[in-house]
Coordinates of C-alpha atoms in Angstrom, one line a residue:
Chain W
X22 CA 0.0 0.0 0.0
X23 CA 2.8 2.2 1.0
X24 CA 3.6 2.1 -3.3
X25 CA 1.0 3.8 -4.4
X26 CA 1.3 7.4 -1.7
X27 CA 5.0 7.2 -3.5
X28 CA 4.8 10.1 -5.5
X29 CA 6.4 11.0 -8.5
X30 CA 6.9 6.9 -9.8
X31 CA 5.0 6.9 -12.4
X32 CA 3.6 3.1 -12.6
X33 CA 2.5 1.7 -9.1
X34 CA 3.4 -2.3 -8.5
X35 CA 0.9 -4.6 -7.2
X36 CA 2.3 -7.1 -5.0
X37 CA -1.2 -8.8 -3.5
X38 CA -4.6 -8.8 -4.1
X39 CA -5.1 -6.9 -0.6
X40 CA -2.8 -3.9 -2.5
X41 CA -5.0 -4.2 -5.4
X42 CA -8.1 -4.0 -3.4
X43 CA -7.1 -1.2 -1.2
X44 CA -6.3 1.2 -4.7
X45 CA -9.9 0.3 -5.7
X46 CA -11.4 1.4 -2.6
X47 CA -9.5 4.5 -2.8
X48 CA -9.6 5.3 -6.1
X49 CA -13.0 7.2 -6.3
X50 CA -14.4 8.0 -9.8
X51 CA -11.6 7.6 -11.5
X52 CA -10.6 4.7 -13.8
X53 CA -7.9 2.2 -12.6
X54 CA -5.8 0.6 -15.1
X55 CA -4.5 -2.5 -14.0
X56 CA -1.7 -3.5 -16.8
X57 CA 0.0 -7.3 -16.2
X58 CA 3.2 -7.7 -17.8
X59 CA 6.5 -9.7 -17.1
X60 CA 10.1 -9.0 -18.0
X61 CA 10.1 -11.6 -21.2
X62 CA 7.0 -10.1 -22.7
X63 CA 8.1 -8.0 -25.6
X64 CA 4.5 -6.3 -26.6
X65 CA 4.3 -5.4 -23.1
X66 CA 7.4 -2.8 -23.6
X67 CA 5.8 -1.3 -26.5
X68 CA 3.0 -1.1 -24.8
X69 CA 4.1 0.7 -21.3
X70 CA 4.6 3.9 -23.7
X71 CA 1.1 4.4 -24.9
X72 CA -0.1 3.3 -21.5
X73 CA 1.9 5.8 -19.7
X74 CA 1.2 8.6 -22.3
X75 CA -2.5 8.0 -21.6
X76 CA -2.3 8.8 -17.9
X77 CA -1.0 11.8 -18.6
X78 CA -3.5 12.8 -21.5
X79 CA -6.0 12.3 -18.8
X80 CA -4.2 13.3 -15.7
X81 CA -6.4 12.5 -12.4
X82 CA -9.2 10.9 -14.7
X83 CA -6.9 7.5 -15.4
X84 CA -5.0 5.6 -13.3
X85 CA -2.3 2.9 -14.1
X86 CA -0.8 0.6 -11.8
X87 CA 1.0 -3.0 -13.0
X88 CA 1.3 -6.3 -12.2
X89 CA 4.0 -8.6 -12.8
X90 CA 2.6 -11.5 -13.1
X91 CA 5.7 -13.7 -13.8
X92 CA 5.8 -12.7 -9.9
X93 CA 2.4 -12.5 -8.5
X94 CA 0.5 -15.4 -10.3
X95 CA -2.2 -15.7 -8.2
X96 CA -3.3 -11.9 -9.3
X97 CA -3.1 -13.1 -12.8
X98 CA -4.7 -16.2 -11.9
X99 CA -7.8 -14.7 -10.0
X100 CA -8.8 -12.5 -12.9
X101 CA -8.7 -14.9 -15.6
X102 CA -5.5 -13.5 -17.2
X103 CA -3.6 -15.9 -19.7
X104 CA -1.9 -14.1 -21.9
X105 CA 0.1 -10.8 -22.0
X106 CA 0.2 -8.0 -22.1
X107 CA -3.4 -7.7 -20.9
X108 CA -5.1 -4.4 -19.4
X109 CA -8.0 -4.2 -17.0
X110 CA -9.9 -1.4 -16.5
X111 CA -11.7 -0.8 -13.2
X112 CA -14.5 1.7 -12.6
X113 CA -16.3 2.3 -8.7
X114 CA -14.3 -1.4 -7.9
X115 CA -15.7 -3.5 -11.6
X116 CA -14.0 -4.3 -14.8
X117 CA -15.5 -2.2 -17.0
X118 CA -13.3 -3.7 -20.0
X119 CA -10.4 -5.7 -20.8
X120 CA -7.4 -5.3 -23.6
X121 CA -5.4 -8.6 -24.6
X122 CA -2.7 -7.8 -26.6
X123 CA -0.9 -4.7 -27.8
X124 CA -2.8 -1.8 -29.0
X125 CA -1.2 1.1 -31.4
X126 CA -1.3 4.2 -29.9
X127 CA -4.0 5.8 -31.7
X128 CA -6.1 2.5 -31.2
X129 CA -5.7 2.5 -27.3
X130 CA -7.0 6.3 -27.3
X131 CA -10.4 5.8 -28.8
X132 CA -10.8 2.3 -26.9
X133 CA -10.1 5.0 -23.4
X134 CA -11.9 7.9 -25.0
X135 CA -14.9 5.0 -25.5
X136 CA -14.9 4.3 -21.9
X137 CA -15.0 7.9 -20.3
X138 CA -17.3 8.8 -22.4
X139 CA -19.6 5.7 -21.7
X140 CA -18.9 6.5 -17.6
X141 CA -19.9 10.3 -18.0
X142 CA -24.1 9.6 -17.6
X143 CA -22.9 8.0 -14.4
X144 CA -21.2 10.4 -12.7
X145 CA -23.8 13.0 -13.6
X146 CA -26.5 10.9 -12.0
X147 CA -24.4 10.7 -8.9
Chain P
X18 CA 9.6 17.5 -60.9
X19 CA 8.0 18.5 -58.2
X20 CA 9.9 20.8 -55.5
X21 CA 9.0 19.7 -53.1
X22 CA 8.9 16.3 -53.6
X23 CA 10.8 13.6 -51.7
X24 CA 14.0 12.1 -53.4
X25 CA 13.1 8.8 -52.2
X26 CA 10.3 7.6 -49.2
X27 CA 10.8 4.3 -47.4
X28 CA 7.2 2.4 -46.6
X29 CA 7.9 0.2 -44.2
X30 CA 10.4 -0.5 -40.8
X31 CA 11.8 -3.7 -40.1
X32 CA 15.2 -4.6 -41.0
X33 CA 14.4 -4.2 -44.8
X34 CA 13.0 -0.6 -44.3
X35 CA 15.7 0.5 -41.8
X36 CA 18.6 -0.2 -44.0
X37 CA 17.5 1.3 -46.7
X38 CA 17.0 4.4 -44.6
X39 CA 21.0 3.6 -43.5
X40 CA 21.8 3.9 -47.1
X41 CA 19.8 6.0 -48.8
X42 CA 20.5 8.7 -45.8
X43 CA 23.9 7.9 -46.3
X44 CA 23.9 8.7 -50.2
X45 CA 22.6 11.9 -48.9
X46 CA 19.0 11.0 -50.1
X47 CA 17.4 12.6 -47.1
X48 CA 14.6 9.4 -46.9
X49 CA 11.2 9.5 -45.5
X50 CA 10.1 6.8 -43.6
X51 CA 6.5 5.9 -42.7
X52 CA 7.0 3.2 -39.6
X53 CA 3.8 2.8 -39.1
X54 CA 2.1 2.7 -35.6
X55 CA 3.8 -0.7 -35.3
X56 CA 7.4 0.0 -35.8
X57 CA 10.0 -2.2 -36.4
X58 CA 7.7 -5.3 -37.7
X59 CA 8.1 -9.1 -37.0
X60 CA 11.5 -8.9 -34.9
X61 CA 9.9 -6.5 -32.1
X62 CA 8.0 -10.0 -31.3
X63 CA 11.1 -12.1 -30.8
X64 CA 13.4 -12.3 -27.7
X65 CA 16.0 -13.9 -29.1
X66 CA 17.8 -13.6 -32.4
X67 CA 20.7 -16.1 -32.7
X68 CA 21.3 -16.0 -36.1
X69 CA 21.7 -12.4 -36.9
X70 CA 25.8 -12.1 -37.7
X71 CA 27.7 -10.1 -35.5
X72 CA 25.9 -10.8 -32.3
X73 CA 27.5 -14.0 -31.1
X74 CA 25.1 -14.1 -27.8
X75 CA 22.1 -13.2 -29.2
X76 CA 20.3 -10.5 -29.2
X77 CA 16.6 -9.3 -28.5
X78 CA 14.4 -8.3 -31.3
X79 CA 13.2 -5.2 -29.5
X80 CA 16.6 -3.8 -29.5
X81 CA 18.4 -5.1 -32.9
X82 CA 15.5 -2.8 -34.1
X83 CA 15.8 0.1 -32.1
X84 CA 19.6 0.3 -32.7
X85 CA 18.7 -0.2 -36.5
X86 CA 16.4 2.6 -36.2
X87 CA 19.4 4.6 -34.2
X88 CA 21.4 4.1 -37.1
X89 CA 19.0 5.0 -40.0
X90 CA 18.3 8.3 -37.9
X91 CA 21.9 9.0 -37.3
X92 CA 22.3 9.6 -40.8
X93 CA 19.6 11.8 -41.3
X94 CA 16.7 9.3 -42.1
X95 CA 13.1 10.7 -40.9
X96 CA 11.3 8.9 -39.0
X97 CA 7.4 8.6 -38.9
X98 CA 5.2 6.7 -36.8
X99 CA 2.0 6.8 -38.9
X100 CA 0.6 4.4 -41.6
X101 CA 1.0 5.1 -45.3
X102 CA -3.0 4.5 -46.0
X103 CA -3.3 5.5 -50.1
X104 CA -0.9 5.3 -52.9
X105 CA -0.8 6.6 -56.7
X106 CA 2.3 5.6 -58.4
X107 CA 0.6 6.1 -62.0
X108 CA 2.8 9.3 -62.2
X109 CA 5.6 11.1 -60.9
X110 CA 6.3 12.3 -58.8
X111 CA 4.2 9.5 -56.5
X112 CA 1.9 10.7 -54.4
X113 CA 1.3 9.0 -50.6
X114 CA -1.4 9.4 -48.1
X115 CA -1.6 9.5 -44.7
X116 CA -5.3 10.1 -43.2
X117 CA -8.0 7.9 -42.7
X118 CA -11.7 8.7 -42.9
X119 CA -13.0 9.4 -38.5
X120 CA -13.5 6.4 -36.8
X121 CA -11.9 4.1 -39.2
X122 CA -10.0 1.5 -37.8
X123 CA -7.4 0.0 -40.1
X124 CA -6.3 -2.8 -37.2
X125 CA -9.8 -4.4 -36.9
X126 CA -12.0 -3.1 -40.0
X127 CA -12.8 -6.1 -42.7
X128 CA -13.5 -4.9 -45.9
X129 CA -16.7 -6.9 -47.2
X130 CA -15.9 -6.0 -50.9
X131 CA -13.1 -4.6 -53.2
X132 CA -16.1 -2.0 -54.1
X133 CA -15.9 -0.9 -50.4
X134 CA -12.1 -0.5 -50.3
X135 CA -12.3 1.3 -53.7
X136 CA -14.8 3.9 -52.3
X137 CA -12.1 3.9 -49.1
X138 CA -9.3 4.6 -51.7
X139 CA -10.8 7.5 -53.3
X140 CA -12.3 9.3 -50.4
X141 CA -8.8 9.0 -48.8
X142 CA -7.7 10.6 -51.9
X143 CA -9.9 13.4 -52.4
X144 CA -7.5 15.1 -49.8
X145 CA -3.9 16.3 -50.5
X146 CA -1.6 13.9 -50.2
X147 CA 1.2 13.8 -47.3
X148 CA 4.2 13.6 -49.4
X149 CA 5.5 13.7 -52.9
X150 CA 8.1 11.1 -53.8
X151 CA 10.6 10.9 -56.9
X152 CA 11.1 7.4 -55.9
X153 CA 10.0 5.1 -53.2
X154 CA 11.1 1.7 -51.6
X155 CA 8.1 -0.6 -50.9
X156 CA 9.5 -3.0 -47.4
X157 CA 6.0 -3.3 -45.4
X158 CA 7.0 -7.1 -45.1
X159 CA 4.4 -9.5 -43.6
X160 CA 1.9 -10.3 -41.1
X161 CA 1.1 -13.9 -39.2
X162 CA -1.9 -15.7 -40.6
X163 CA -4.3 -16.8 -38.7
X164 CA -6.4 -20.6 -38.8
X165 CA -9.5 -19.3 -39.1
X166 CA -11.2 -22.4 -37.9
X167 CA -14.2 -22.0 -34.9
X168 CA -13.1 -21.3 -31.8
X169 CA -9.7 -19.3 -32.6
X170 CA -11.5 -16.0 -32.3
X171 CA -14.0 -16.6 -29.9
X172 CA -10.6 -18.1 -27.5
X173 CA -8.1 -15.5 -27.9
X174 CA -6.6 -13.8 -25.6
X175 CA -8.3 -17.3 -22.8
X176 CA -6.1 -19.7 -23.9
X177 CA -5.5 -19.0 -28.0
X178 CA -2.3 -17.4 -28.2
X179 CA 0.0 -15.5 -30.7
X180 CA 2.8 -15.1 -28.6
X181 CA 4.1 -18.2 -26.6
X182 CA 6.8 -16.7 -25.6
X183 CA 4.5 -13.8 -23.2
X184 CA 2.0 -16.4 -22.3
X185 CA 4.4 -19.4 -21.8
X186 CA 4.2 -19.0 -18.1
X187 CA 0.7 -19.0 -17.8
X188 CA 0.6 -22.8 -19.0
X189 CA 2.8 -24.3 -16.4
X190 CA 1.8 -28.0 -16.2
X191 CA -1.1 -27.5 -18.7
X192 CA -1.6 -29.6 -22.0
X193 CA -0.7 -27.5 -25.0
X194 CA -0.8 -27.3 -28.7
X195 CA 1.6 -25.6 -31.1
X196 CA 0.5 -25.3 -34.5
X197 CA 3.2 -24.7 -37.5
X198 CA 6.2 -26.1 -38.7
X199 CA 8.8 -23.4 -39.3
X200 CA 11.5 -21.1 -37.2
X201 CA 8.7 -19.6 -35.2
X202 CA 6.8 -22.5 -33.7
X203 CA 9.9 -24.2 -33.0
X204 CA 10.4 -21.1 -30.7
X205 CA 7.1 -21.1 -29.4
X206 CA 7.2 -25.0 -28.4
X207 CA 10.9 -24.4 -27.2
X208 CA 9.6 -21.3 -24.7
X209 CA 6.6 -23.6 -23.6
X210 CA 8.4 -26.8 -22.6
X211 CA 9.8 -24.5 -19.8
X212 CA 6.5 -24.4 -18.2
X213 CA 3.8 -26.9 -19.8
X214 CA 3.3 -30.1 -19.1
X215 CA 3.1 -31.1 -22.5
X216 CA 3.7 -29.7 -26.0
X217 CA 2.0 -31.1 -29.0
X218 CA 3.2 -29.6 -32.1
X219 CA 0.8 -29.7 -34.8
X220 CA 2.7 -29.8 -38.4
X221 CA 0.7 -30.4 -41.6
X222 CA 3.6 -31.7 -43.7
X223 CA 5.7 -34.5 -42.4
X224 CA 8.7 -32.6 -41.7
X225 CA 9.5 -29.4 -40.3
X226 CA 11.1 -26.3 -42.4
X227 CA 12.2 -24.6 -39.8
X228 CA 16.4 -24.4 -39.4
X229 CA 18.0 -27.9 -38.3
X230 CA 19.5 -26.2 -35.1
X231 CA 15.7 -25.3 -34.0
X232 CA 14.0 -28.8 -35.3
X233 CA 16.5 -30.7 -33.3
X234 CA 15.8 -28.7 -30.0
X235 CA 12.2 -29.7 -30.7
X236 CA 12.1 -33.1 -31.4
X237 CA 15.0 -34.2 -28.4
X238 CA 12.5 -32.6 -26.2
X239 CA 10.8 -35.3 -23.5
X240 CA 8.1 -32.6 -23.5
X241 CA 7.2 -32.6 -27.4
X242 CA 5.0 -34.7 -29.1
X243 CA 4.7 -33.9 -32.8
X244 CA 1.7 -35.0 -34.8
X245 CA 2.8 -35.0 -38.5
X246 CA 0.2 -34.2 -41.7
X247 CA -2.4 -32.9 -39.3
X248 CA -4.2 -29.4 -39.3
X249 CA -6.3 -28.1 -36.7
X250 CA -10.2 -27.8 -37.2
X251 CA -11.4 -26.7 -33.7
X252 CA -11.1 -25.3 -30.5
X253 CA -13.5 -25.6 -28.0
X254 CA -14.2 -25.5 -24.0
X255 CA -16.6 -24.1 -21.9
X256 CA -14.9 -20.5 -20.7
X257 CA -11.7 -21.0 -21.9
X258 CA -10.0 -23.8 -24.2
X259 CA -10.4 -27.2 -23.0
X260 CA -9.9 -29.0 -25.9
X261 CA -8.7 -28.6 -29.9
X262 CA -9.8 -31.1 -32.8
X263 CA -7.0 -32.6 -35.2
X264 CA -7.5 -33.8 -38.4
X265 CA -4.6 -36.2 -40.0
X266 CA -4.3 -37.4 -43.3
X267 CA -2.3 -40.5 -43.8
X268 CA 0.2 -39.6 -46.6
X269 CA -0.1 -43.2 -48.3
X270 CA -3.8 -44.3 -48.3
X271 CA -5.3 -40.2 -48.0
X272 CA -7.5 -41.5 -45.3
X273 CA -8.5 -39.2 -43.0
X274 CA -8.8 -39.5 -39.1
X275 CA -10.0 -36.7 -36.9
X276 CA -8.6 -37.0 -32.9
X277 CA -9.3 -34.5 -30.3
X278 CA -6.9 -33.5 -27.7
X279 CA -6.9 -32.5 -24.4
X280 CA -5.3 -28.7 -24.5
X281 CA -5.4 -25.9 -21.9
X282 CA -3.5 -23.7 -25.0
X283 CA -3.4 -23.2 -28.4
X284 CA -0.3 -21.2 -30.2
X285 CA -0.7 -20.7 -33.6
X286 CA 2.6 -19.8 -35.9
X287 CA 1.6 -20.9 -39.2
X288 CA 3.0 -18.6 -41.1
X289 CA 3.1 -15.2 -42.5
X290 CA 1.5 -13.4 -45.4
X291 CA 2.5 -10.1 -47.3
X292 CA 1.1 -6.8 -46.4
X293 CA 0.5 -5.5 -50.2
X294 CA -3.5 -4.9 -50.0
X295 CA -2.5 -0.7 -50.3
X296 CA -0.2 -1.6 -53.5
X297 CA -2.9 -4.5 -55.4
X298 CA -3.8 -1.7 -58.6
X299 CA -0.3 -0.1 -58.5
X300 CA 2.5 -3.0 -58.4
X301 CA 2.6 -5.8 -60.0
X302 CA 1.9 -8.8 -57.3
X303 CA 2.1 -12.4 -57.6
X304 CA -0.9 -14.8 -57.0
X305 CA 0.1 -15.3 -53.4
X306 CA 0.1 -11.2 -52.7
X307 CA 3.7 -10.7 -53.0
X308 CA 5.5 -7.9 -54.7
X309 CA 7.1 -9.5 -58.4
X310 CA 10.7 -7.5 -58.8
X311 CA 13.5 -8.0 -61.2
X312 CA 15.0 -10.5 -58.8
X313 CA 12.0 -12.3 -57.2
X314 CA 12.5 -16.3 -57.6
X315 CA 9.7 -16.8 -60.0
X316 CA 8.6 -16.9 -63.6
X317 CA 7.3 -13.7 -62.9
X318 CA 10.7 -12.3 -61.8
X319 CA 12.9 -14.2 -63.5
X320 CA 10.2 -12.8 -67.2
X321 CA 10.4 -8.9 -65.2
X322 CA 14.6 -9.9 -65.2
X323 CA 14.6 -10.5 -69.0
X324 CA 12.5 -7.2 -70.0
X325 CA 15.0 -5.1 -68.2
X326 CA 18.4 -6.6 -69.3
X327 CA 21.1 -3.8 -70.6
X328 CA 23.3 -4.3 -73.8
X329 CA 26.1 -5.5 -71.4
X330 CA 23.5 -8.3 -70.7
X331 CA 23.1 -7.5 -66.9
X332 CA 19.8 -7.1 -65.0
X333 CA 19.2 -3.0 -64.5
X334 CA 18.4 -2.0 -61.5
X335 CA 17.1 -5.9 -59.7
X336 CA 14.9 -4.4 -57.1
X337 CA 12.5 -2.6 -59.1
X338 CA 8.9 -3.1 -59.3
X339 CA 6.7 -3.1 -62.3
X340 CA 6.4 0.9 -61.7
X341 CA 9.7 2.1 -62.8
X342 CA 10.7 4.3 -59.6
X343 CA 9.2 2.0 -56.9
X344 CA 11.5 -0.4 -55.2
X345 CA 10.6 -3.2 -52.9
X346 CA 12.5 -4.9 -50.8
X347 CA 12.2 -7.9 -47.7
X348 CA 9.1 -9.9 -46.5
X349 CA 6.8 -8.3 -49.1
X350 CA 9.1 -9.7 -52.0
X351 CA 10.3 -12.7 -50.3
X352 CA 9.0 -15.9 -51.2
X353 CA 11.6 -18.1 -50.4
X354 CA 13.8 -17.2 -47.2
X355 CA 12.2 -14.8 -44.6
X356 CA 15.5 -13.7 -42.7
X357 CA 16.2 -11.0 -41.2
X358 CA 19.2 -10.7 -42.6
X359 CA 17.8 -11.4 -46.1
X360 CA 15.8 -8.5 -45.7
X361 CA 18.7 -6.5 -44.4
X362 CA 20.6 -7.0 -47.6
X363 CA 17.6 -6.4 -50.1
X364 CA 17.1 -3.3 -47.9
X365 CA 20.6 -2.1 -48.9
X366 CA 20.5 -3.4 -52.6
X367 CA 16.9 -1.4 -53.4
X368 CA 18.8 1.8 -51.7
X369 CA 21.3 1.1 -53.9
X370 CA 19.3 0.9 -57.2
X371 CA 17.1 4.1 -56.2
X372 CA 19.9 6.3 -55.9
X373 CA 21.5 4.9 -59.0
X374 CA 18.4 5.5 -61.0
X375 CA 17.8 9.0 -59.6
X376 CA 20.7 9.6 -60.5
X377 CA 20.7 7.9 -64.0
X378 CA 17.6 10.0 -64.3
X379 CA 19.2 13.3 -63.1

C-alpha cells in the first residue's frame, strides 16, 4: 500500500490482491488501469509507452498501476489472465473492459476515450 | 519534378525498411520513412535472435530494431510513426497518403468488398496527399496468418495465443498445442516446454522447415510430441479452451482420421503473409500477394529480369517493381527465405538501385 502514496513513480506495482483492493477502494471516480506484464513479454514494452502517455493525456481521470505476473500469479490467476500484455480497466471497484494484446497508440486512445465517455451519464446521476 | 517532392520515401520499418534508410540517408538522399504505428515489424516479437551475424550471444528483437532505427536516424533518415494509407504511383512524382476517414480502424476493420475498399481509396484521396516522392522503396514485409477455424477467435486472448513466448508462463503444467512447422513454432514450443506439461506440435507436412539447429531442439525434447500431416479444425471449452480437434491425413492411403486433444492452449505460428492490399492496382503482385521485382525467384521475376536486361546483358536496376521508380524490398518480396538478414541486404541493394536511377535520371 505504501507504493501507491510514493509520489512521483509513475507506474505503481501490485504485489497482492489486498494492494490491489485497497487502490480500488481509494480510487473514487476515476478509472484504474490495472496492466499485467512480465520481463520476457516484448508487446508489453511497446506497450508501457502508450499506456503511460495516456495517464498523462488524462491526468487524475486515469489511473495505471502494474502487475508482474511472472511474480504474482495468483493476481493473474484470480482474474482470468492468460496471456500478455493484458489491461484491466476498473470503474467504482468492476472491470469495465479488458485489452489482450498490444494496442497502437492511436487504437488505445479511442478504446479510453470509449470508456470515459460511456462512464460520464454515471457520474452526472451521482 | 516537383519541388517539393521527396528524393526517395521508405514504406515500411523492419530490418528491410531500416537499412534502406541507413543507405539511402547515407547517399545523402534525405529518406522518408513511414513506420507505421507498429514500428519495427516481426522482430519486435522475438526475444531472441541467434542468427543475426555479429551478435554472437544473441540479441533481442526489440533492440536489434531500435539500434537499426538509431542508425538510419543518425544519418539523417526521418522517421514517422503513422501508416502510409493510399498510394498513386501512375505518375511522378508518387503521391502517398496519410489520413484515414473518423472512426476508421485500419487494425480491426474487414472490408466486405473490393467495391468498399475502392470507395475507401478514393475518399482517402480526395485530400492532398502527405508527401510527394521521386522514388520510393516498398519494405511493409508481412503479417502472421491466422487458422481461421471455430473457436480461434471466440478463445483469444483465454487460452489461443500468438505469442508463446508472453504467455508461456501462464501454462505451467497444462496440456498444450503448437501449430506450425517453421522457425517460429519451434520457438514457441521451445519457450513452452519451460513451463507446460506437455507440448503437441501440430505440423501439416511431415517434416519441419524450420532451421536444423531449432528442429533438433524440438524433437530431443521429452516434453514434445509432434503429430505429423495434421491441421487443426477446432477449438472448444466451456470459458476457456479445453480442448482442440486434429484432423490427420495418412500420406499413403489419403484416409482421413479426426482425434481431439486435451489442451489448456493453443499457439498458432503458421506462417506469414504479405502486407501488399495498399499496393494491389499499383504494383505488380504475384498470386500469393507478394511484390514481383526483377529479382524475385519466380517466372514472374525471372520474365520482369529479362525485360530489363542492358546491352552489357546484366539485369538494370534488380529491385525494381513493375512501376519504374518504386523499389521493394524484404518480406513483401520474399518468397523463399524470410530472414532478417535477407531483408537487411535487399534493404541495402533497393537503396542502392534508387539512388542509382535517380541519379541515372538526373
Amino acid at each position: 500500500m505504501n507504493m501507491m502514496r510514493r509520489e512521483g513513480t509513475p507506474i505503481r506495482q501490485i504485489e497482492t490482491i489486498t494492494n490491489l483492493d485497497e487502490i480500488l477502494a481509494a480510487a473514487g471516480d476515476s478509472v484504474v488501469m490495472v496492466e499485467f506484464v512480465a520481463d520476457w513479454c516484448a508487446p508489453c514494452k511497446m506497450f508501457r509507452p502508450i499506456l503511460e502517455r495516456a495517464v498523462n493525456a488524462n491526468a487524475g481521470v486515469v489511473k495505471l498501476y502494474t502487475v508482474d505476473s511472472g511474480l504474482h500469479s495468483d493476481i493473474a490467476t484470480k482474474f482470468g489472465v492468460s496471456s500478455i500484455p493484458h489491461v484491466l480497466f476498473f470503474y467504482q471497484g468492476e472491470i469495465i473492459r479488458r485489452q489482450v494484446g498490444f494496442l497502437p497508440e492511436k487504437q488505445f486512445s479511442k478504446l479510453l476515450e470509449g470508456l470515459l465517455v460511456a462512464i460520464k451519464p454515471k457520474e452526472e446521476a451521482l | 519534378m516537383s519541388q517539393d517532392a521527396q528524393k526517395l520515401v521508405i514504406i515500411g520499418s523492419g530490418p528491410a525498411g531500416y537499412t534502406a534508410g541507413v543507405y539511402a540517408a547515407r547517399a545523402q538522399l534525405a529518406p522518408l520513412l513511414y513506420a507505421g504505428y507498429k514500428a519495427g515489424g516481426q522482430l519486435m516479437w522475438t526475444t531472441d535472435i541467434e542468427n543475426f551475424p555479429g551478435f554472437p550471444n544473441g540479441k533481442d528483437g526489440q533492440t536489434l530494431m531500435a539500434e537499426m532505427r538509431q542508425q538510419a536516424e543518425r544519418f539523417g533518415t526521418v522517421v514517422l510513426d503513422k501508416y502510409v494509407t493510399a498510394v498513386d504511383f501512375s505518375a511522378r512524382p508518387f503521391k502517398i497518403w496519410t489520413n484515414l476517414p473518423d472512426n476508421f480502424d485500419p487494425e480491426t476493420h474487414q472490408f466486405d468488398s473490393s467495391t468498399e475498399f475502392d470507395k475507401l481509396m478514393s475518399k482517402i484521396k480526395s485530400e492532398s496527399p502527405a508527401t510527394l516522392a521521386e522514388s520510393v522503396i516498398v519494405s511493409t514485409g508481412a503479417s502472421s496468418i491466422m487458422l481461421g477455424i471455430p473457436g480461434e477467435k471466440e478463445f483469444l486472448g483465454r487460452g489461443v495465443s500468438t505469442c508463446a513466448v508472453c504467455d508461456a508462463a501462464f501454462y505451467r503444467d497444462k496440456n498444450t498445442v503448437v501449430v506450425g512447422g517453421g522457425d517460429a513454432a519451434m520457438e514457441d514450443a521451445l519457450a513452452l516446454t519451460k513451463f507446460a506439461k506437455s507440448v503437441t506440435v501440430v505440423h501439416r507436412r511431415d517434416s519441419f522447415r524450420a532451421s536444423k539447429v531449432m528442429q533438433e531442439r524440438v524433437l530431443q525434447h521429452e516434453k514434445v510430441k509432434v503429430i505429423w500431416n495434421s491441421s487443426l479444425k477446432k477449438i472448444a471449452g466451456e470459458d476457456k479452451v479445453e480442448m482442440a480437434v486434429v484432423q490427420t491425413t495418412d500420406p499413403q492411403s489419403n484416409q482421413v482420421t479426426t482425434q481431439e486433444i486435451v489442451a489448456d492452449g493453443v499457439f498458432v505460428a503458421i506462417g506469414h503473409r504479405p502486407v501488399t492490399q495498399l499496393f494491389q492496382q499499383a504494383l505488380r503482385l504475384d498470386p500469393h500477394g507478394y511484390i514481383v521485382t526483377r529479382q524475385s525467384v519466380s517466372q514472374l521475376g525471372v520474365s520482369a529480369a529479362n525485360q530489363a536486361l542492358t546491352p552489357e546483358g546484366l539485369v538494370a536496376f534488380p529491385t525494381m517493381t513493375s512501376v519504374e521508380g518504386v523499389f521493394a524490398a524484404g518480406d513483401v518480396v520474399d518468397i523463399r527465405y524470410k530472414q532478417a538478414i535477407t531483408a537487411a541486404g535487399q534493404g541495402c541493394q533497393a537503396a542502392l538501385d534508387a539512388e542509382r536511377w535517380l541519379e541515372a535520371k538526373g
